Structure formats: structure tokens, C-alpha cells
mmCIF file of C-alpha atoms and ligand atoms in Angstrom:
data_model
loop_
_atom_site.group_PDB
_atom_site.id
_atom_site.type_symbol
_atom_site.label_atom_id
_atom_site.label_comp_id
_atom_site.label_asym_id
_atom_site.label_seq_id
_atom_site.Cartn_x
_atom_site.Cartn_y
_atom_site.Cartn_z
ATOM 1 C CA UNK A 1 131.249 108.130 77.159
ATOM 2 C CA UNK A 2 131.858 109.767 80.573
ATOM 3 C CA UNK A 3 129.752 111.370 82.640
ATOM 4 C CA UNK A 4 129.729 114.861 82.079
ATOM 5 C CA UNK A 5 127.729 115.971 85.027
ATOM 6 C CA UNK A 6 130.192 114.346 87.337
ATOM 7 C CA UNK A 7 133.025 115.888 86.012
ATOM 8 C CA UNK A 8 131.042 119.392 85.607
ATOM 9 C CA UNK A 9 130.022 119.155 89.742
ATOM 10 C CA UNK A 10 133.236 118.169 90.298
ATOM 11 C CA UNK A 11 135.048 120.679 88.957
ATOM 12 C CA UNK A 12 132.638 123.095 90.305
ATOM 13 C CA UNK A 13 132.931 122.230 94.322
ATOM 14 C CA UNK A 14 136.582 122.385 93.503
ATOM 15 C CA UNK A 15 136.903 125.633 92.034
ATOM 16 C CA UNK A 16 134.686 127.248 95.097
ATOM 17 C CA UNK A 17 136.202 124.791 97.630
ATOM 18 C CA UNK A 18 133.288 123.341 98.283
ATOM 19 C CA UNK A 19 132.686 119.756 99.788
ATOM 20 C CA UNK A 20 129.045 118.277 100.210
ATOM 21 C CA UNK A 21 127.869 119.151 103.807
ATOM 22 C CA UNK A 22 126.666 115.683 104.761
ATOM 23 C CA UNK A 23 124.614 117.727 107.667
ATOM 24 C CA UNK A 24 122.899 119.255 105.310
ATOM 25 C CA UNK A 25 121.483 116.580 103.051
ATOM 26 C CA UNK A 26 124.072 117.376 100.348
ATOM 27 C CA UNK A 27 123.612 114.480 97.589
ATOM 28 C CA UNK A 28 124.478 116.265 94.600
ATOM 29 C CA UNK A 29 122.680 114.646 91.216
ATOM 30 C CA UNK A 30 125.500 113.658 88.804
ATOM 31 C CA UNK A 31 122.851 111.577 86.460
ATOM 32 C CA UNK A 32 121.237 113.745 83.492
ATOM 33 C CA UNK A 33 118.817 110.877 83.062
ATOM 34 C CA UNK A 34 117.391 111.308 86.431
ATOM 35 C CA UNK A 35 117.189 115.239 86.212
ATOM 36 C CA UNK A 36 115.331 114.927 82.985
ATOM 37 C CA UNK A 37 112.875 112.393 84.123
ATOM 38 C CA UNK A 38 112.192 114.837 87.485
ATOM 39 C CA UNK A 39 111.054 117.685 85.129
ATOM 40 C CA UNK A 40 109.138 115.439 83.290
ATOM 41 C CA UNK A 41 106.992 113.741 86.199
ATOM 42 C CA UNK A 42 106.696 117.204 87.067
ATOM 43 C CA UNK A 43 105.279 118.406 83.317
ATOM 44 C CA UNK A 44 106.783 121.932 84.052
ATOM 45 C CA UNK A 45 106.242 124.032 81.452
ATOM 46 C CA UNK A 46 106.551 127.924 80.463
ATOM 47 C CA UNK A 47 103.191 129.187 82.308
ATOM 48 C CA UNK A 48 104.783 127.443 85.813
ATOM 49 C CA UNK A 49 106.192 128.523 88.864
ATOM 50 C CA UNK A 50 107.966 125.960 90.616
ATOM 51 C CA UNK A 51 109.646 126.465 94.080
ATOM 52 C CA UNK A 52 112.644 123.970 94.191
ATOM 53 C CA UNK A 53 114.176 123.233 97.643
ATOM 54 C CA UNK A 54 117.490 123.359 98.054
ATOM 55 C CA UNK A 55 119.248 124.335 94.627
ATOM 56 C CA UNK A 56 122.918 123.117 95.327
ATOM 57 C CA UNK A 57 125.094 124.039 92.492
ATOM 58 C CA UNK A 58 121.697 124.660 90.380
ATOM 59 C CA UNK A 59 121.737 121.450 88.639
ATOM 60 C CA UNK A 60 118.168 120.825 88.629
ATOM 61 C CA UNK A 61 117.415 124.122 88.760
ATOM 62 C CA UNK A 62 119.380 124.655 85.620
ATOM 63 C CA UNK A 63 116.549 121.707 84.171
ATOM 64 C CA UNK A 64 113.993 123.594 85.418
ATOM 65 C CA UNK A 65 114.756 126.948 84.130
ATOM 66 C CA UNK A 66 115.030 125.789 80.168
ATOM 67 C CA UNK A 67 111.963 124.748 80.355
ATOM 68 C CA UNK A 68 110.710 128.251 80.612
ATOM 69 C CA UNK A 69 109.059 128.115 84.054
ATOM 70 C CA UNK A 70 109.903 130.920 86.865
ATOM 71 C CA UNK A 71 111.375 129.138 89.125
ATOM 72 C CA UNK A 72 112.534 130.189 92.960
ATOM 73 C CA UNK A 73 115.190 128.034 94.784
ATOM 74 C CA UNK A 74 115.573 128.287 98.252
ATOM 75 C CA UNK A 75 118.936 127.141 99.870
ATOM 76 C CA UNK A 76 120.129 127.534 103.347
ATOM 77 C CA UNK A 77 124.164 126.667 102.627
ATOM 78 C CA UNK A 78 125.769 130.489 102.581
ATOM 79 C CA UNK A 79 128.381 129.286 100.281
ATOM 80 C CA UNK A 80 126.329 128.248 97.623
ATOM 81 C CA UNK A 81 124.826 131.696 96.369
ATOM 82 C CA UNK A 82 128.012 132.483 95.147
ATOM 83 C CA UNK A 83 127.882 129.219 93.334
ATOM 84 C CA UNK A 84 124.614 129.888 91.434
ATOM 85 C CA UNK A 85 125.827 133.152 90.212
ATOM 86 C CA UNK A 86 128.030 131.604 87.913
ATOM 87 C CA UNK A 87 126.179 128.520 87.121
ATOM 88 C CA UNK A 88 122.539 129.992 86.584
ATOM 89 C CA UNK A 89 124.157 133.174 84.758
ATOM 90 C CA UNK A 90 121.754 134.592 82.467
ATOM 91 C CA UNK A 91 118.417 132.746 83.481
ATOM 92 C CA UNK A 92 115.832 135.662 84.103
ATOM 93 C CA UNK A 93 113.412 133.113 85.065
ATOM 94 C CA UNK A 94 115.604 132.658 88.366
ATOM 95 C CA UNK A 95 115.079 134.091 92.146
ATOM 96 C CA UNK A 96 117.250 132.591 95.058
ATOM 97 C CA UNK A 97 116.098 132.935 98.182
ATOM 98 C CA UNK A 98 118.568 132.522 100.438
ATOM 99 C CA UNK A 99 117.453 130.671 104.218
ATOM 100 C CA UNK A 100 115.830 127.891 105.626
ATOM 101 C CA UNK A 101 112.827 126.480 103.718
ATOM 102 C CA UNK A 102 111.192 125.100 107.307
ATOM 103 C CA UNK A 103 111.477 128.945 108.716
ATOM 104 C CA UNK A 104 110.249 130.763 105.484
ATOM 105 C CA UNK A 105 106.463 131.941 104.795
ATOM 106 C CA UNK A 106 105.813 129.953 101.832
ATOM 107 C CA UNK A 107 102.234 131.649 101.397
ATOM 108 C CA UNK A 108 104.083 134.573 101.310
ATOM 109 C CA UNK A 109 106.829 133.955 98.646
ATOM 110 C CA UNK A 110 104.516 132.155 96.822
ATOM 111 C CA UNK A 111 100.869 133.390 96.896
ATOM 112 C CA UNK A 112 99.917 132.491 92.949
ATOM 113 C CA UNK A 113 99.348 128.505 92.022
ATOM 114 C CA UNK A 114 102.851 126.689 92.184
ATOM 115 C CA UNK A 115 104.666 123.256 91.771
ATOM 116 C CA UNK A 116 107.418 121.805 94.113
ATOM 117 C CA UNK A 117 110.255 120.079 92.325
ATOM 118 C CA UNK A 118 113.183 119.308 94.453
ATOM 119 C CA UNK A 119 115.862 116.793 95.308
ATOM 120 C CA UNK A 120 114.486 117.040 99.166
ATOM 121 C CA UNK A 121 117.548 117.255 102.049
ATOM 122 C CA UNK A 122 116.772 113.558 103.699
ATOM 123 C CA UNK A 123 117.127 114.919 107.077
ATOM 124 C CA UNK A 124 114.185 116.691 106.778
ATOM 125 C CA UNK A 125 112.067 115.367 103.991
ATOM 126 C CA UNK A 126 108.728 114.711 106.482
ATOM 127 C CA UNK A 127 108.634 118.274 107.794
ATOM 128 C CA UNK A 128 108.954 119.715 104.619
ATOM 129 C CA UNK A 129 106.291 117.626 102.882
ATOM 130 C CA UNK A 130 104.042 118.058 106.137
ATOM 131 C CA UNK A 131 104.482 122.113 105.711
ATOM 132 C CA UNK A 132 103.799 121.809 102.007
ATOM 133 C CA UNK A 133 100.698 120.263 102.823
ATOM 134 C CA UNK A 134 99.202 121.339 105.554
ATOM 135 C CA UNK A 135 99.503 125.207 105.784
ATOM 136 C CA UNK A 136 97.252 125.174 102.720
ATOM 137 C CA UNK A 137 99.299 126.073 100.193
ATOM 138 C CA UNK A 138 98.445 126.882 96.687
ATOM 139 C CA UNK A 139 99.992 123.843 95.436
ATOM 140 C CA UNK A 140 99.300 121.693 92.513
ATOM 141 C CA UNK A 141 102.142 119.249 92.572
ATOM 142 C CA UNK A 142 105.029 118.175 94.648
ATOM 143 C CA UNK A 143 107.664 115.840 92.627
ATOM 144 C CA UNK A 144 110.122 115.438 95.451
ATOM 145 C CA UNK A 145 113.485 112.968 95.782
ATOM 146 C CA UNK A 146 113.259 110.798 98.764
ATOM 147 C CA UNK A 147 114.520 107.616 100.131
ATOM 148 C CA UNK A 148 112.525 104.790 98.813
ATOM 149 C CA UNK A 149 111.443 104.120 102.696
ATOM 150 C CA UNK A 150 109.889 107.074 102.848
ATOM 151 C CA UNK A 151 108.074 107.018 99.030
ATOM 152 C CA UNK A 152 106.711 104.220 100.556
ATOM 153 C CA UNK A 153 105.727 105.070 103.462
ATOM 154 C CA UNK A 154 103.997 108.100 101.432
ATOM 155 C CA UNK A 155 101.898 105.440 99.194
ATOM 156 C CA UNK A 156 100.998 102.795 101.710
ATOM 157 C CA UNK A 157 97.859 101.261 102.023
ATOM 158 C CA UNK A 158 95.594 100.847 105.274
ATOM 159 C CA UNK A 159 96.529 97.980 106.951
ATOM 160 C CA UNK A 160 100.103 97.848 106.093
ATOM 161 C CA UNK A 161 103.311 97.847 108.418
ATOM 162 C CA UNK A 162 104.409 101.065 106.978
ATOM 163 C CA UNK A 163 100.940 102.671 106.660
ATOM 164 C CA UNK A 164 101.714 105.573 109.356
ATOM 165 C CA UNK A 165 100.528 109.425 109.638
ATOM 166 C CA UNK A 166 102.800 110.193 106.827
ATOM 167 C CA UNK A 167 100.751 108.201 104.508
ATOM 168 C CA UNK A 168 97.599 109.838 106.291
ATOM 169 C CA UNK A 169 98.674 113.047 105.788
ATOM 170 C CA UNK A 170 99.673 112.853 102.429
ATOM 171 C CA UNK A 171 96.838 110.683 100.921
ATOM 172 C CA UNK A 172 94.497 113.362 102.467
ATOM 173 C CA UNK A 173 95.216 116.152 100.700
ATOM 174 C CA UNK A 174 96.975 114.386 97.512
ATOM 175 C CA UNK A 175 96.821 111.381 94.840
ATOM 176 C CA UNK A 176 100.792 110.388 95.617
ATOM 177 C CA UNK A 177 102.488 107.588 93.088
ATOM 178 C CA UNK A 178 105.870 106.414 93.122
ATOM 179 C CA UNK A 179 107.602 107.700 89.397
ATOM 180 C CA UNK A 180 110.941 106.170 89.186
ATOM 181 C CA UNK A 181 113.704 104.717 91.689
ATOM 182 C CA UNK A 182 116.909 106.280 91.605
ATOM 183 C CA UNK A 183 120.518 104.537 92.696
ATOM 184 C CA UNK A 184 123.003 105.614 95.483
ATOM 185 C CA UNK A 185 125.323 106.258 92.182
ATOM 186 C CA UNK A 186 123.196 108.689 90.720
ATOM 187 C CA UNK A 187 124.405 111.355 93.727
ATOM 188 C CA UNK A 188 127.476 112.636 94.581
ATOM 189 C CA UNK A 189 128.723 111.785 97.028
ATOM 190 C CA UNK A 190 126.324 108.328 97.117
ATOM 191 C CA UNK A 191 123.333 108.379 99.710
ATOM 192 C CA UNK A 192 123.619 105.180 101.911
ATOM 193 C CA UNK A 193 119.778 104.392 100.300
ATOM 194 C CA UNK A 194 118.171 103.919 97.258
ATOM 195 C CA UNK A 195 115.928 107.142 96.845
ATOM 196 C CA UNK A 196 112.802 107.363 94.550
ATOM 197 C CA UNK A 197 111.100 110.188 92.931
ATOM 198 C CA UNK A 198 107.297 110.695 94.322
ATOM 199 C CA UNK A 199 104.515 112.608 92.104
ATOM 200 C CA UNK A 200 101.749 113.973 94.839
ATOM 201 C CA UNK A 201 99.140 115.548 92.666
ATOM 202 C CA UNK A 202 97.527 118.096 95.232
ATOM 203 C CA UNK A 203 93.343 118.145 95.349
ATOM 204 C CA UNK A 204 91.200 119.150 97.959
ATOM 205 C CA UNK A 205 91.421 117.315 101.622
ATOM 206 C CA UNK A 206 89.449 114.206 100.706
ATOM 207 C CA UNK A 207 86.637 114.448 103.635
ATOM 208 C CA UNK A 208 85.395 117.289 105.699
ATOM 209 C CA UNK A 209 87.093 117.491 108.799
ATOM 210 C CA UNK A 210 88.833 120.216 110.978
ATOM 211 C CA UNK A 211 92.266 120.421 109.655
ATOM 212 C CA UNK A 212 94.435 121.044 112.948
ATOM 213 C CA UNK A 213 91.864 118.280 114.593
ATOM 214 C CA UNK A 214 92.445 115.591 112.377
ATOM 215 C CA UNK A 215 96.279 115.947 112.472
ATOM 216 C CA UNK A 216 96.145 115.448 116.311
ATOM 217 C CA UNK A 217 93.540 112.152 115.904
ATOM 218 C CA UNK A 218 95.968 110.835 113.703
ATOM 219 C CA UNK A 219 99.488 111.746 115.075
ATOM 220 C CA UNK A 220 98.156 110.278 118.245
ATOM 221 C CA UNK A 221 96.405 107.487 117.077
ATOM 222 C CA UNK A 222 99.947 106.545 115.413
ATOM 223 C CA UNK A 223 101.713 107.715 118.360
ATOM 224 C CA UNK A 224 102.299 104.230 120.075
ATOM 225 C CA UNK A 225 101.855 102.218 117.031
ATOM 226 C CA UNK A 226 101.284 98.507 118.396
ATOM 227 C CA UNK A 227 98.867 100.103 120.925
ATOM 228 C CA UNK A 228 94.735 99.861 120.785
ATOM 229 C CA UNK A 229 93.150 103.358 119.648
ATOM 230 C CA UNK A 230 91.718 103.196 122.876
ATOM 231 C CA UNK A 231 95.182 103.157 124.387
ATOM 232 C CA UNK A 232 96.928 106.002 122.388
ATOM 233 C CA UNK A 233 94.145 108.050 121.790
ATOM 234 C CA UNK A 234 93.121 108.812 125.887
ATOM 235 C CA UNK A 235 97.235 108.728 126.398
ATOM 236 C CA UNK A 236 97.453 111.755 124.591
ATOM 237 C CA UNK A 237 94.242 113.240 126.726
ATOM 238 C CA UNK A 238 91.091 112.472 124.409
ATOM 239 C CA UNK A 239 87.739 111.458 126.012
ATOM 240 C CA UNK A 240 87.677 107.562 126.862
ATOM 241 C CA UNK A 241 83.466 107.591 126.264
ATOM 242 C CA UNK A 242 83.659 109.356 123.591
ATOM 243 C CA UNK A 243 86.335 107.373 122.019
ATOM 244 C CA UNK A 244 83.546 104.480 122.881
ATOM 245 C CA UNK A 245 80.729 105.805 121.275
ATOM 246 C CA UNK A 246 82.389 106.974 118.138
ATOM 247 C CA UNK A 247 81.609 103.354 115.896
ATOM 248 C CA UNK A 248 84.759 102.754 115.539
ATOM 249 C CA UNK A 249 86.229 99.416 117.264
ATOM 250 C CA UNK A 250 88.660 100.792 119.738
ATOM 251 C CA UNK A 251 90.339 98.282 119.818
ATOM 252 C CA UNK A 252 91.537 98.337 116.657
ATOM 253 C CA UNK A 253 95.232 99.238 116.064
ATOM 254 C CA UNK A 254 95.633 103.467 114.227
ATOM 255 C CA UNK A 255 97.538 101.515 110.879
ATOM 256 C CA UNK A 256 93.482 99.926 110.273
ATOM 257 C CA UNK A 257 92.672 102.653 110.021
ATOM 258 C CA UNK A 258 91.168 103.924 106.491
ATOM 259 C CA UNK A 259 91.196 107.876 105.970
ATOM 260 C CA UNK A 260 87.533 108.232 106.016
ATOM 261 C CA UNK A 261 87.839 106.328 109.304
ATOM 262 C CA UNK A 262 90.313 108.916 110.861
ATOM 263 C CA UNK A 263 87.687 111.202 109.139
ATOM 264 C CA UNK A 264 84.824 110.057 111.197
ATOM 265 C CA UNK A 265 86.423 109.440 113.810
ATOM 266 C CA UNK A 266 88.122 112.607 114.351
ATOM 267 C CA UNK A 267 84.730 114.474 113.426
ATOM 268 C CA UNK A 268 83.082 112.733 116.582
ATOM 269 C CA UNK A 269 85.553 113.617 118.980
ATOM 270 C CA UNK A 270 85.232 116.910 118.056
ATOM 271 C CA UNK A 271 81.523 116.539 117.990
ATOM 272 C CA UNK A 272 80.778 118.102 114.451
HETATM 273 N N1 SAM B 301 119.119 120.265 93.996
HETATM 274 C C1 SAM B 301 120.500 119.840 94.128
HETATM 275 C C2 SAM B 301 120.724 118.582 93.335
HETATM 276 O O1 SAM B 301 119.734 117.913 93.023
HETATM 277 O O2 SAM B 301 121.879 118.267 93.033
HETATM 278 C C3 SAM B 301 120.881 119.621 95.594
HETATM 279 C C4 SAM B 301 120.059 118.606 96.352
HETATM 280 S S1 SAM B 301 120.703 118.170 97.940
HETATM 281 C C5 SAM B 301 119.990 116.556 98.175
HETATM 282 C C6 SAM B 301 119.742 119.116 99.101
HETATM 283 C C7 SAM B 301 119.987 120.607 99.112
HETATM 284 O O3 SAM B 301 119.134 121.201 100.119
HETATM 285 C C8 SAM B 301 121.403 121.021 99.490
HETATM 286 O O4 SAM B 301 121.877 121.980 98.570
HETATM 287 C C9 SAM B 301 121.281 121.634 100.892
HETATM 288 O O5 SAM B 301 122.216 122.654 101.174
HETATM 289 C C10 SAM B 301 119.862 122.187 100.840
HETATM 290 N N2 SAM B 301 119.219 122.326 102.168
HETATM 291 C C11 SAM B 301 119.436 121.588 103.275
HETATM 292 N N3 SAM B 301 118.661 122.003 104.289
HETATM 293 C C12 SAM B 301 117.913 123.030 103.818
HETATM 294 C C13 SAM B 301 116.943 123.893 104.399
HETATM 295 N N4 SAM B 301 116.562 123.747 105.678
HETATM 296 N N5 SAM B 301 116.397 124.869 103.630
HETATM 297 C C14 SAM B 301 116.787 125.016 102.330
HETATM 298 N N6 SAM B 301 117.703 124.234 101.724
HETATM 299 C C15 SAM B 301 118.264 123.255 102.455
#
């Protein structure tokens, strides 16, 4: 049997004279398997409102919108509105907001509980998931595309290589598990990586800290990675005696870090 989608997208940038702006993150998904599974790890269901980033040619939108759930696409390519007209005809489940997710008010567009689904543009996969979770969002899940790197990076554990502010960030404010991998020839055109589908269930941050605080402990912490704490942490201006007295060997290296570590740690500097 052929594949169906393929020919469908393919036929579709045609007729609009479309090609895939590679600037833009444009990996189309030509594999119904892999749409399916997205919605599933997602559990989207009639009572949801999903925000998906960048619709496309509403191919996981399309997904999304049978199952019932009011779903609003953002998409910043001005050719593709047109597009979605004509393939998302007669969904009244469906608002497309047309512009660029990173300069939209997200707590404004979507002020009532929400879910993120969304084949994420890889050029800028870490601001968006650092905007969906820290401007304090009401969001319950994010089931996101990304390169496997970066899924990785997302579930890392202390002490590893790849453990980074990413994986602080995330793991703060969310339980995040790797769902499925997905293969360069599941996208058209093919991404030069293999990309994996990430479930972060959102929950409150896990330890009490000031929010804007803790993101500048830990982005400079990470900053200079094979530097000491001690080292990155009075590079970027914080208090060398402090940084001494807070019980935490500064001589340890920010990826040793643990999050109720960065917790403490960033709660003494900031002496609450
Ligand atoms: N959802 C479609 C699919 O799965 O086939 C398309 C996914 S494609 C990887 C990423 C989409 O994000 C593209 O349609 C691209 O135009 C859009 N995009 C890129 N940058 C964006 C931005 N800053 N804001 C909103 N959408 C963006």
C-alpha cells in the first residue's frame, strides 16, 4: 500500500506552490502512525483545548480536531492560512492564529486549562518549551516533537553529560518521559535527526523557590559547564561568601547538581 499522507502533502504544497521553508523548521509529518500515536500520548479528548504550534498544512491539527477538542494553531508562515482553509474546512473546533508563537501572549489566548501538542520548529524548540513553562501557564501537558538530543537532554539525570538547565527547567515544573522515537522518513522533507515525541505532564514547581531567581542560579551555574560553581556562579556577579556558606561544595561542577540542590542553593543566595 502507499502512503497516502505523502501523496496527500504532496499534492497539497503543489497545488499552493508551496515548498517546506527549511528556515522555518518545516518537516512536514507524512506517517499516520506517528500522528495517531501524538494524540494518543497526549489523551486529547472532547472537554480539551489544545494549542498546537505551528499547524503546517493542518495535518496534525486535522488529528486533533476529530477528536473533538478545540483546538488553536498558531503558525507564523503567511502562506499557509490559505492552506488550512481548504484542508481544515468545516472543523468548528478550529481557530488559527496567525504570528509568531515566541511573540504572542499565551496567557492571553489561552487563559482556561490547556494542552500543547505540536510537531515543535527545531530551530526553536528550547525557547518555546522554556516560555511554556516558565511564564506560568495554565498548562497540563506538553506532547511536543523534538530531536532525540534534545528529548534527552529534557529527561536527563543529575550527574549526566547531557544533564544541563534544560533538564532543570523542565524537571522543575514537570514529570517529562520520552513516548516514542520517530525516523528522518516519517517527515517530509527528512530532518537530518532522529526526533522523538516527549510527554511533560505539568505539576507544581517541585520546591519553593523564587521563580526568576532560580532560573539565573541555574543558567549560570550551567553557563561554563566544565567550570567549579564557584567559578561560574561569581562570573556571572553572585556573592563569592555567600556562595561559601551556602552547604553546597563549590567546587562541585552545576551538572551535580540535583534540583533540590539548585533549590537550596538558589534560596540562600537570595537569603530566603
Ligand atoms: N504540524 C505540522 C506537521 O506536523 O506536519 C508542521 C510541523 S513543522 C515541524 C513546524 C511548523 O512550525 C511549520 O509549519 C512552521 O511554519 C511553523 N513555525 C515555525 N516557526 C514558528 C513560529 N515562530 N511561530 C509559529 N509557528 C512557527
Amino acid at each position: 500500500m502507499g502512503n497516502e499522507l505523502l501523496t496527500w502533502t504532496r499534492h497539497i504544497l503543489k497545488k499552493f506552490k508551496l515548498r517546506a521553508v527549511k528556515g522555518l523548521g518545516q518537516n512536514f509529518l507524512i506517517d499516520a502512525g506517528a500522528v495517531r500515536r501524538i494524540v494518543e500520548a497526549a489523551e486529547v479528548g472532547s472537554g480539551d483545548e489544545v494549542l498546537e504550534i505551528g499547524a503546517g498544512i493542518g495535518t496534525l491539527t486535522q488529528e486533533l480536531l476529530e477528536t473533538g477538542a478545540k483546538v488553536t494553531a498558531v503558525e507564523v508562515d503567511k502562506k499557509l492560512p490559505a492552506v488550512l482553509k481548504e484542508t481544515l474546512a468545516g472543523y468548528g473546533n478550529f481557530r488559527l492564529i496567525e504570528g509568531d508563537v515566541l511573540k504572542i501572549n499565551l496567557a492571553e489566548l489561552m487563559p482556561r486549562k490547556f494542552k500543547v501538542v505540536a510537531n515543535l520548529p527545531y530551530y526553536i524548540t528550547t525557547q518555546i518549551l522554556l516560555t511554556l513553562l516558565e511564564k506560568n501557564l495554565p498548562v497540563t501537558k506538553i506532547v511536543t516533537m523534538v530531536q532525540r538530543e534534545v528529548a534527552e537532554r529534557m529527561t536527563a539525570a543529575p550527574g549526566s553529560k547531557i544533564y544541563g538547565a534544560l533538564s532543570v527547567a523542565v524537571q522543575f515544573r514537570s514529570e517529562p518521559r520520552v513516548a516514542f522515537e520517530v525516523p528522518p522518513e516519517n517527515f517530509l522533507p527528512p530532518p537530518e535527526v532522529t526526533s522523538a515525541v516527549v510527554v511533560c505532564d505539568v505539576r507544581k514547581p517541585s520546591f519553593e523557590v523564587d521563580e526568576e531567581f532560580f532560573t539565573r542560579v541555574v543558567r549560570a551555574a550551567f553557563a561554563q559547564r566544565r567550570k567549579t560553581l564557584l567559578n561560574s556562579l561569581t562570573g556571572a556577579g553572585f556573592d563569592k561568601e555567600k556562595i561559601l556558606a551556602s552547604g553546597i561544595d563549590s567546587k562541585r561542577r552545576a551538572e551535580t547538581l540535583s534540583l533540590e540542590e539548585f533549590a537550596r542553593l538558589s534560596n540562600f543566595l537570595q537569603g530566603r
